[in-house]
Amino acid sequence: MAFKLNDLVEICKKEEGFSAVYYTAILLAAVGRKRYLVRYENRFNEDGSRFLTEAVDSDEIRPSPPQPSGYNFAVAERVEAFVDFAWRVGTVIRKVDPNYYVKLDCNDKEHHCPFFKVRRHLEWQNGTWLSPATG
């Protein structure tokens, strides 16, 4: 997919510790054919004085996923929970209306998440959004 200047995107780094973690960023520029310069919305430089800007590979970028409003998740459903400034893939392990307990894939920890910080998990493959459960 060709991204455009100022597109809102999500970055999932291929480094250890970043698997299944999506950070929101703004696309600033193309850097060659397969890299982009992005500015994160929730990650900061080392001294914390400004948003982190870095070049990332195109296979680490996806557009922001579509989200239907009012989605009701079931126990065992795959979701993404907004925890520690990033969307993290996990599984609903308990529902306490209207909120959820989500077990995160990245660290196996359980987090209590308000309903508005939980969204459906979708995979971006070959320019199409797919639900991992249904393909």
Coordinates of C-alpha atoms in Angstrom, one line a residue:
M1 CA 0.0 0.0 0.0
A2 CA 1.2 3.5 -0.8
F3 CA 0.9 5.7 2.2
K4 CA 0.5 9.5 1.9
L5 CA 2.1 12.4 3.8
N6 CA 0.3 13.0 7.1
D7 CA -1.5 9.6 7.1
L8 CA -2.4 8.3 10.5
V9 CA -0.7 4.9 10.7
E10 CA 0.3 2.2 13.3
I11 CA 3.8 0.9 13.7
C12 CA 4.5 -2.7 14.9
K13 CA 8.3 -3.0 15.2
K14 CA 9.9 -6.4 14.4
E15 CA 12.3 -6.1 17.4
E16 CA 12.0 -8.3 20.4
G17 CA 9.6 -6.9 23.0
F18 CA 7.5 -5.0 20.3
S19 CA 5.7 -8.0 18.9
A20 CA 1.9 -7.5 18.8
V21 CA 2.3 -3.9 20.0
Y22 CA 1.0 -1.1 17.7
Y23 CA 2.0 2.5 18.2
T24 CA 0.1 5.3 16.5
A25 CA 2.2 7.6 14.3
I26 CA 1.9 10.2 11.6
L27 CA 3.7 9.5 8.3
L28 CA 6.1 12.4 7.6
A29 CA 7.9 11.2 4.4
A30 CA 9.1 8.4 2.2
V31 CA 12.7 7.4 2.7
G32 CA 13.6 5.4 -0.4
R33 CA 11.3 2.7 -1.7
K34 CA 10.6 0.7 1.5
R35 CA 11.1 3.0 4.4
Y36 CA 9.1 5.8 5.9
L37 CA 9.8 8.6 8.4
V38 CA 7.2 8.7 11.1
R39 CA 6.5 10.7 14.2
Y40 CA 4.9 8.7 17.1
E41 CA 1.9 10.2 18.9
N42 CA 2.7 8.3 22.2
R43 CA 6.4 7.6 22.2
F44 CA 9.0 10.1 23.2
N45 CA 12.7 10.8 22.6
E46 CA 15.2 9.7 25.3
D47 CA 14.9 12.9 27.4
G48 CA 11.1 13.0 27.0
S49 CA 11.1 16.5 25.5
R50 CA 9.4 15.7 22.2
F51 CA 7.7 12.9 20.2
L52 CA 10.0 10.3 18.8
T53 CA 10.7 10.5 15.1
E54 CA 12.3 7.6 13.2
A55 CA 12.5 5.7 9.9
V56 CA 10.7 2.4 9.8
D57 CA 10.4 -0.4 7.2
S58 CA 7.3 -0.5 5.2
D59 CA 6.5 -4.0 6.5
E60 CA 6.2 -2.5 10.0
I61 CA 3.5 0.0 9.0
R62 CA -0.2 -0.5 8.7
P63 CA -3.1 2.0 8.3
S64 CA -5.3 2.7 11.3
P65 CA -7.8 -0.1 11.3
P66 CA -11.5 0.5 10.8
Q67 CA -13.6 0.2 14.0
P68 CA -17.3 -0.3 14.2
S69 CA -19.0 1.6 17.1
G70 CA -20.6 -0.2 19.9
Y71 CA -18.8 -3.5 19.4
N72 CA -19.5 -6.1 22.2
F73 CA -16.7 -8.5 22.8
A74 CA -17.1 -12.1 24.1
V75 CA -14.7 -14.0 26.4
A76 CA -11.9 -15.6 24.4
E77 CA -12.3 -13.1 21.6
R78 CA -9.0 -11.6 20.1
V79 CA -8.8 -7.9 20.7
E80 CA -6.4 -5.0 21.0
A81 CA -6.3 -3.1 24.2
F82 CA -4.8 0.4 24.6
V83 CA -2.3 -0.2 27.5
D84 CA 0.9 1.9 28.2
F85 CA 0.4 4.2 25.2
A86 CA 0.0 1.5 22.6
W87 CA -2.5 -1.0 21.1
R88 CA -1.6 -4.4 22.3
V89 CA -3.0 -7.7 21.0
G90 CA -4.6 -10.0 23.5
T91 CA -7.6 -12.1 24.5
V92 CA -10.6 -11.2 26.5
I93 CA -10.6 -13.4 29.6
R94 CA -13.4 -11.8 31.5
K95 CA -16.1 -9.2 31.0
V96 CA -17.3 -6.9 33.7
D97 CA -19.9 -4.8 32.0
P98 CA -19.1 -2.6 30.3
N99 CA -15.4 -3.2 30.7
Y100 CA -13.0 -6.1 30.0
Y101 CA -10.0 -8.0 31.4
V102 CA -7.6 -8.7 28.6
K103 CA -4.5 -11.0 28.7
L104 CA -1.8 -9.5 26.5
D105 CA 0.2 -11.5 24.1
C106 CA 3.3 -9.4 24.6
N107 CA 3.8 -10.1 28.3
D108 CA 1.1 -12.6 29.4
K109 CA -0.2 -10.0 31.9
E110 CA -3.9 -9.3 32.6
H111 CA -5.2 -5.7 32.4
H112 CA -8.5 -4.3 33.3
C113 CA -9.5 -2.1 30.4
P114 CA -12.4 0.3 30.0
F115 CA -14.6 -0.6 27.0
F116 CA -13.5 2.4 25.0
K117 CA -9.8 1.2 25.1
V118 CA -10.6 -2.2 23.6
R119 CA -11.1 -2.7 19.9
R120 CA -11.4 -5.7 17.5
H121 CA -8.1 -7.3 16.4
L122 CA -7.6 -7.1 12.7
E123 CA -4.6 -8.2 10.6
W124 CA -3.4 -6.1 7.6
Q125 CA -2.4 -8.5 4.8
N126 CA -1.8 -7.6 1.2
G127 CA -3.7 -4.4 1.4
T128 CA -6.8 -5.9 3.1
W129 CA -8.1 -6.0 6.7
L130 CA -8.7 -9.6 7.9
S131 CA -10.1 -11.0 11.1
P132 CA -7.7 -13.6 12.4
A133 CA -10.7 -15.8 13.5
T134 CA -12.3 -15.8 10.1
G135 CA -9.5 -14.9 7.6

